Amino acid sequence: MSDPRARARELARDAIARGDVTGWFEQLYVESERDGFAISWVDLAPNPYLVEWIERQPTPPRGRALVVGCGYGDDAELLANRGLEVAAFDVAPSAVARCRSRFPGSRVQYLVANALRPPADWGASFDFVFEAYTIQVLQGEARAACARSIGGLVAPGGRLLVVARSRAEDGPEGAMPWPLTRRELDAFGEHNALGEHDAHGEPGLDLVSLTELVEPGDPPVPRFVAEFVARS
Ligand SMILES: C[S@@+](CC[C@H](N)C(=O)[O-])C[C@H]1O[C@@H](n2cnc3c(N)ncnc32)[C@H](O)[C@@H]1O
């Protein structure tokens, strides 16, 4: 495979044209394993912004954690090794199978699930939810819908950490991965713990910290690192 990212973009374009926004992930994982090329987002290491966040906590986070679009499982394993009770899911069965084979004795519960339609009993039930780079590989209405759905998984008082590529509201969308605008980031907060806006139309999660940074590179990559807290 000469350019794995070009292949990913091709699969994404075809699946989205068929009206299937998540259909290409499994295809990409299968091809990557069959043909022995590395998927652009697979680095087999925990997300550095998650590592930094966890190091910064005055007391170690405890309770139930959920990793969205977990890929090959490194973020989930980090959280489990820090004492959290972790569930991690991906829409691609091959990614989940790989997590299980990479970490055979893991305490993480790895599952195939779709963040757009999560299991009903996950609603408002996780003390910590970690989402990195999933919304930016979706298109159209699925982006905000998925962000709201993820917000709805956070227990009252629980926290959500989001890491994503970013762009200005009027900046070009570019090619997959499609960076998030600030308005798209706000969609994570537009779901309260009970799954509906309250009587005042208030969003359910507060944005408590937002770092906007530019990672050096060619080209440099602007990112959001955002922390939300679900209202009690
Ligand atoms: C860009 S990758 C990021 C993977 C991992 N979070 C990381 O940071 O390395 C996005 C992942 O989300 C998964 N994914 C995409 N849409 C999803 C959805 N609706 N529900 C669950 N997983 C999804 C993909 O299969 C893929 O593994």
CSV table of C-alpha atoms and ligand atoms in Angstrom, one decimal:
chain,number,residue,atom,x,y,z
A,1,MET,CA,0.0,0.0,0.0
A,2,SER,CA,1.7,3.2,-1.2
A,3,ASP,CA,-0.4,5.6,0.8
A,4,PRO,CA,-2.6,4.2,3.6
A,5,ARG,CA,-4.3,7.6,4.2
A,6,ALA,CA,-5.2,7.8,0.5
A,7,ARG,CA,-6.8,4.3,0.8
A,8,ALA,CA,-8.7,5.3,3.9
A,9,ARG,CA,-10.0,8.4,2.1
A,10,GLU,CA,-11.1,6.3,-0.8
A,11,LEU,CA,-12.9,3.8,1.4
A,12,ALA,CA,-14.5,6.7,3.4
A,13,ARG,CA,-15.7,8.4,0.2
A,14,ASP,CA,-17.3,5.2,-1.1
A,15,ALA,CA,-19.0,4.3,2.1
A,16,ILE,CA,-20.3,7.8,2.7
A,17,ALA,CA,-21.6,7.9,-0.9
A,18,ARG,CA,-23.6,4.7,-0.1
A,19,GLY,CA,-25.0,6.5,3.0
A,20,ASP,CA,-23.0,4.4,5.4
A,21,VAL,CA,-20.9,6.8,7.5
A,22,THR,CA,-19.3,4.1,9.6
A,23,GLY,CA,-19.0,1.3,7.0
A,24,TRP,CA,-15.4,1.9,6.0
A,25,PHE,CA,-13.7,1.4,9.3
A,26,GLU,CA,-14.0,-2.3,9.4
A,27,GLN,CA,-12.9,-2.5,5.7
A,28,LEU,CA,-9.8,-0.4,6.5
A,29,TYR,CA,-8.8,-2.6,9.5
A,30,VAL,CA,-9.3,-5.8,7.5
A,31,GLU,CA,-7.2,-4.5,4.6
A,32,SER,CA,-4.5,-3.2,6.9
A,33,GLU,CA,-4.2,-6.6,8.6
A,34,ARG,CA,-4.4,-8.5,5.3
A,35,ASP,CA,-2.0,-6.3,3.3
A,36,GLY,CA,0.3,-5.4,6.2
A,37,PHE,CA,0.1,-1.6,6.1
A,38,ALA,CA,-0.2,0.7,9.1
A,39,ILE,CA,-3.4,2.8,9.5
A,40,SER,CA,-2.5,6.4,9.8
A,41,TRP,CA,-4.0,6.8,13.3
A,42,VAL,CA,-2.5,3.7,14.8
A,43,ASP,CA,0.6,4.5,16.9
A,44,LEU,CA,0.3,1.7,19.5
A,45,ALA,CA,0.8,4.1,22.3
A,46,PRO,CA,-1.5,6.0,24.7
A,47,ASN,CA,-2.7,9.4,23.6
A,48,PRO,CA,-0.1,11.9,25.0
A,49,TYR,CA,-2.9,14.4,25.9
A,50,LEU,CA,-4.6,11.7,27.9
A,51,VAL,CA,-1.3,10.9,29.6
A,52,GLU,CA,-0.8,14.5,30.4
A,53,TRP,CA,-4.4,14.9,31.7
A,54,ILE,CA,-4.1,11.9,34.0
A,55,GLU,CA,-0.7,13.1,35.4
A,56,ARG,CA,-2.2,16.5,36.2
A,57,GLN,CA,-5.1,15.2,38.3
A,58,PRO,CA,-4.6,16.0,42.0
A,59,THR,CA,-6.2,12.7,43.0
A,60,PRO,CA,-6.2,9.6,40.7
A,61,PRO,CA,-9.5,9.3,38.9
A,62,ARG,CA,-11.6,6.4,40.1
A,63,GLY,CA,-14.7,4.6,39.0
A,64,ARG,CA,-16.0,3.5,35.6
A,65,ALA,CA,-14.3,4.8,32.5
A,66,LEU,CA,-15.3,4.4,28.8
A,67,VAL,CA,-13.1,4.8,25.8
A,68,VAL,CA,-14.9,5.7,22.6
A,69,GLY,CA,-13.6,4.4,19.2
A,70,CYS,CA,-10.8,2.6,21.0
A,71,GLY,CA,-8.9,1.5,18.0
A,72,TYR,CA,-6.2,-0.9,19.2
A,73,GLY,CA,-6.7,-0.3,22.9
A,74,ASP,CA,-3.7,1.7,24.2
A,75,ASP,CA,-5.8,4.4,25.9
A,76,ALA,CA,-8.1,1.8,27.5
A,77,GLU,CA,-5.1,-0.1,28.9
A,78,LEU,CA,-3.6,3.1,30.3
A,79,LEU,CA,-6.8,3.9,32.2
A,80,ALA,CA,-7.1,0.3,33.5
A,81,ASN,CA,-3.5,0.3,34.6
A,82,ARG,CA,-4.3,3.5,36.6
A,83,GLY,CA,-7.0,1.7,38.5
A,84,LEU,CA,-10.2,2.6,36.6
A,85,GLU,CA,-12.8,0.0,35.7
A,86,VAL,CA,-12.7,0.4,31.9
A,87,ALA,CA,-15.0,-0.5,29.0
A,88,ALA,CA,-13.7,0.3,25.5
A,89,PHE,CA,-15.6,0.0,22.3
A,90,ASP,CA,-15.2,0.4,18.5
A,91,VAL,CA,-17.6,0.0,15.6
A,92,ALA,CA,-15.0,-2.1,13.8
A,93,PRO,CA,-15.0,-5.8,15.0
A,94,SER,CA,-11.5,-6.3,13.7
A,95,ALA,CA,-10.2,-3.5,15.9
A,96,VAL,CA,-11.9,-5.0,19.0
A,97,ALA,CA,-10.5,-8.5,18.2
A,98,ARG,CA,-7.1,-7.0,17.9
A,99,CYS,CA,-7.4,-5.3,21.3
A,100,ARG,CA,-8.3,-8.7,22.8
A,101,SER,CA,-5.4,-10.5,21.2
A,102,ARG,CA,-2.9,-7.7,22.0
A,103,PHE,CA,-3.9,-7.6,25.7
A,104,PRO,CA,-5.0,-11.2,26.6
A,105,GLY,CA,-5.0,-10.8,30.4
A,106,SER,CA,-6.6,-7.3,30.2
A,107,ARG,CA,-9.1,-6.1,32.8
A,108,VAL,CA,-10.6,-3.9,30.1
A,109,GLN,CA,-14.0,-5.0,28.7
A,110,TYR,CA,-13.6,-4.6,24.9
A,111,LEU,CA,-16.9,-4.4,23.0
A,112,VAL,CA,-18.2,-3.8,19.5
A,113,ALA,CA,-20.6,-0.9,19.6
A,114,ASN,CA,-21.6,2.2,17.7
A,115,ALA,CA,-21.3,5.6,19.5
A,116,LEU,CA,-24.3,6.7,17.5
A,117,ARG,CA,-26.5,4.0,19.1
A,118,PRO,CA,-24.8,3.0,22.3
A,119,PRO,CA,-26.3,0.4,24.6
A,120,ALA,CA,-29.2,1.9,26.5
A,121,ASP,CA,-27.8,1.0,29.9
A,122,TRP,CA,-24.7,3.1,29.2
A,123,GLY,CA,-26.6,6.3,29.5
A,124,ALA,CA,-25.2,8.7,32.2
A,125,SER,CA,-23.2,5.9,33.7
A,126,PHE,CA,-19.5,6.6,33.3
A,127,ASP,CA,-17.4,8.6,35.7
A,128,PHE,CA,-14.9,9.3,32.9
A,129,VAL,CA,-15.3,9.2,29.1
A,130,PHE,CA,-12.4,9.6,26.7
A,131,GLU,CA,-12.9,10.4,23.1
A,132,ALA,CA,-10.1,11.0,20.7
A,133,TYR,CA,-10.4,11.5,17.0
A,134,THR,CA,-13.7,9.7,16.3
A,135,ILE,CA,-16.0,12.6,15.4
A,136,GLN,CA,-13.5,13.9,12.9
A,137,VAL,CA,-13.7,10.8,10.8
A,138,LEU,CA,-17.5,11.1,10.6
A,139,GLN,CA,-19.4,13.2,8.1
A,140,GLY,CA,-22.6,15.2,8.0
A,141,GLU,CA,-25.3,15.0,10.7
A,142,ALA,CA,-23.5,12.0,12.3
A,143,ARG,CA,-20.8,14.4,13.7
A,144,ALA,CA,-23.0,16.4,16.1
A,145,ALA,CA,-25.3,13.4,16.8
A,146,CYS,CA,-22.3,11.3,17.8
A,147,ALA,CA,-20.9,14.1,20.0
A,148,ARG,CA,-24.2,14.5,21.8
A,149,SER,CA,-24.5,10.8,22.2
A,150,ILE,CA,-21.1,10.6,23.8
A,151,GLY,CA,-22.0,13.4,26.2
A,152,GLY,CA,-25.0,11.5,27.2
A,153,LEU,CA,-22.8,8.6,28.5
A,154,VAL,CA,-21.2,10.7,31.3
A,155,ALA,CA,-22.6,10.2,34.8
A,156,PRO,CA,-23.7,13.3,36.8
A,157,GLY,CA,-20.5,15.0,38.0
A,158,GLY,CA,-18.4,12.8,35.7
A,159,ARG,CA,-15.9,14.1,33.2
A,160,LEU,CA,-15.4,13.9,29.4
A,161,LEU,CA,-12.1,14.5,27.8
A,162,VAL,CA,-12.1,15.2,24.1
A,163,VAL,CA,-9.1,15.4,21.8
A,164,ALA,CA,-9.7,16.4,18.2
A,165,ARG,CA,-8.2,18.2,15.2
A,166,SER,CA,-9.6,21.7,15.1
A,167,ARG,CA,-10.3,24.4,12.5
A,168,ALA,CA,-11.8,27.9,12.4
A,169,GLU,CA,-15.6,28.1,11.9
A,170,ASP,CA,-15.1,29.4,8.4
A,171,GLY,CA,-11.9,27.4,7.7
A,172,PRO,CA,-11.9,24.8,4.9
A,173,GLU,CA,-13.1,21.4,5.8
A,174,GLY,CA,-10.3,19.7,3.9
A,175,ALA,CA,-9.9,16.0,3.5
A,176,MET,CA,-10.5,13.2,6.0
A,177,PRO,CA,-9.8,13.5,8.9
A,178,TRP,CA,-12.2,16.5,8.9
A,179,PRO,CA,-11.2,18.8,11.8
A,180,LEU,CA,-13.9,20.1,14.2
A,181,THR,CA,-15.1,23.6,14.5
A,182,ARG,CA,-15.7,25.2,17.9
A,183,ARG,CA,-19.4,24.9,17.3
A,184,GLU,CA,-19.0,21.2,16.7
A,185,LEU,CA,-17.0,20.8,19.9
A,186,ASP,CA,-19.9,22.4,21.8
A,187,ALA,CA,-22.2,19.6,20.7
A,188,PHE,CA,-20.6,17.4,23.3
A,189,GLY,CA,-22.2,19.5,26.0
A,190,GLU,CA,-25.6,19.6,24.5
A,191,HIS,CA,-26.9,16.5,26.2
A,192,ASN,CA,-27.7,16.3,29.8
A,193,ALA,CA,-27.2,13.2,32.0
A,194,LEU,CA,-30.8,12.2,31.6
A,195,GLY,CA,-30.7,12.4,27.9
A,196,GLU,CA,-32.8,15.5,27.4
A,197,HIS,CA,-32.3,19.2,27.8
A,198,ASP,CA,-33.7,20.5,31.1
A,199,ALA,CA,-36.7,22.8,31.4
A,200,HIS,CA,-34.5,25.8,30.7
A,201,GLY,CA,-33.0,24.3,27.7
A,202,GLU,CA,-29.6,24.2,29.5
A,203,PRO,CA,-27.0,21.9,28.1
A,204,GLY,CA,-26.0,18.9,30.2
A,205,LEU,CA,-22.2,19.3,30.3
A,206,ASP,CA,-20.1,22.3,31.0
A,207,LEU,CA,-16.9,23.0,29.2
A,208,VAL,CA,-14.5,23.5,32.1
A,209,SER,CA,-11.2,23.6,30.2
A,210,LEU,CA,-10.2,24.2,26.5
A,211,THR,CA,-6.7,24.1,25.2
A,212,GLU,CA,-6.2,25.1,21.6
A,213,LEU,CA,-2.8,24.2,20.4
A,214,VAL,CA,-0.9,23.7,17.2
A,215,GLU,CA,1.3,20.6,16.9
A,216,PRO,CA,4.4,21.2,14.9
A,217,GLY,CA,4.5,19.2,11.6
A,218,ASP,CA,4.3,19.6,7.9
A,219,PRO,CA,1.7,20.9,7.9
A,220,PRO,CA,1.2,21.9,11.6
A,221,VAL,CA,-1.9,20.3,13.2
A,222,PRO,CA,-4.2,22.5,15.2
A,223,ARG,CA,-6.1,20.6,18.0
A,224,PHE,CA,-8.7,21.0,20.7
A,225,VAL,CA,-8.1,19.3,24.1
A,226,ALA,CA,-11.4,19.9,25.9
A,227,GLU,CA,-12.7,18.8,29.3
A,228,PHE,CA,-16.4,18.8,30.1
A,229,VAL,CA,-18.2,18.0,33.4
A,230,ALA,CA,-21.7,16.6,33.4
A,231,ARG,CA,-24.1,18.6,35.6
A,232,SER,CA,-25.4,16.9,38.7
B,1,LIG,C1,-9.4,8.0,13.9
B,1,LIG,S1,-9.6,6.5,14.7
B,1,LIG,C2,-9.1,6.9,16.4
B,1,LIG,C3,-8.8,5.7,17.2
B,1,LIG,C4,-8.3,5.9,18.6
B,1,LIG,N1,-9.3,6.7,19.3
B,1,LIG,C5,-7.0,6.7,18.6
B,1,LIG,O1,-7.0,7.8,19.0
B,1,LIG,O2,-6.0,6.1,18.1
B,1,LIG,C6,-11.4,6.5,15.0
B,1,LIG,C7,-11.9,5.1,15.5
B,1,LIG,O3,-13.2,5.2,15.8
B,1,LIG,C8,-13.9,4.1,15.3
B,1,LIG,N2,-15.3,4.6,15.1
B,1,LIG,C9,-15.7,5.4,14.1
B,1,LIG,N3,-17.0,5.7,14.2
B,1,LIG,C10,-17.4,5.1,15.3
B,1,LIG,C11,-18.7,5.0,16.0
B,1,LIG,N4,-19.8,5.6,15.5
B,1,LIG,N5,-18.7,4.2,17.1
B,1,LIG,C12,-17.6,3.6,17.6
B,1,LIG,N6,-16.4,3.6,17.0
B,1,LIG,C13,-16.3,4.4,15.9
B,1,LIG,C14,-13.1,3.7,14.1
B,1,LIG,O4,-13.3,2.3,13.8
B,1,LIG,C15,-11.7,4.0,14.6
B,1,LIG,O5,-11.2,2.9,15.3
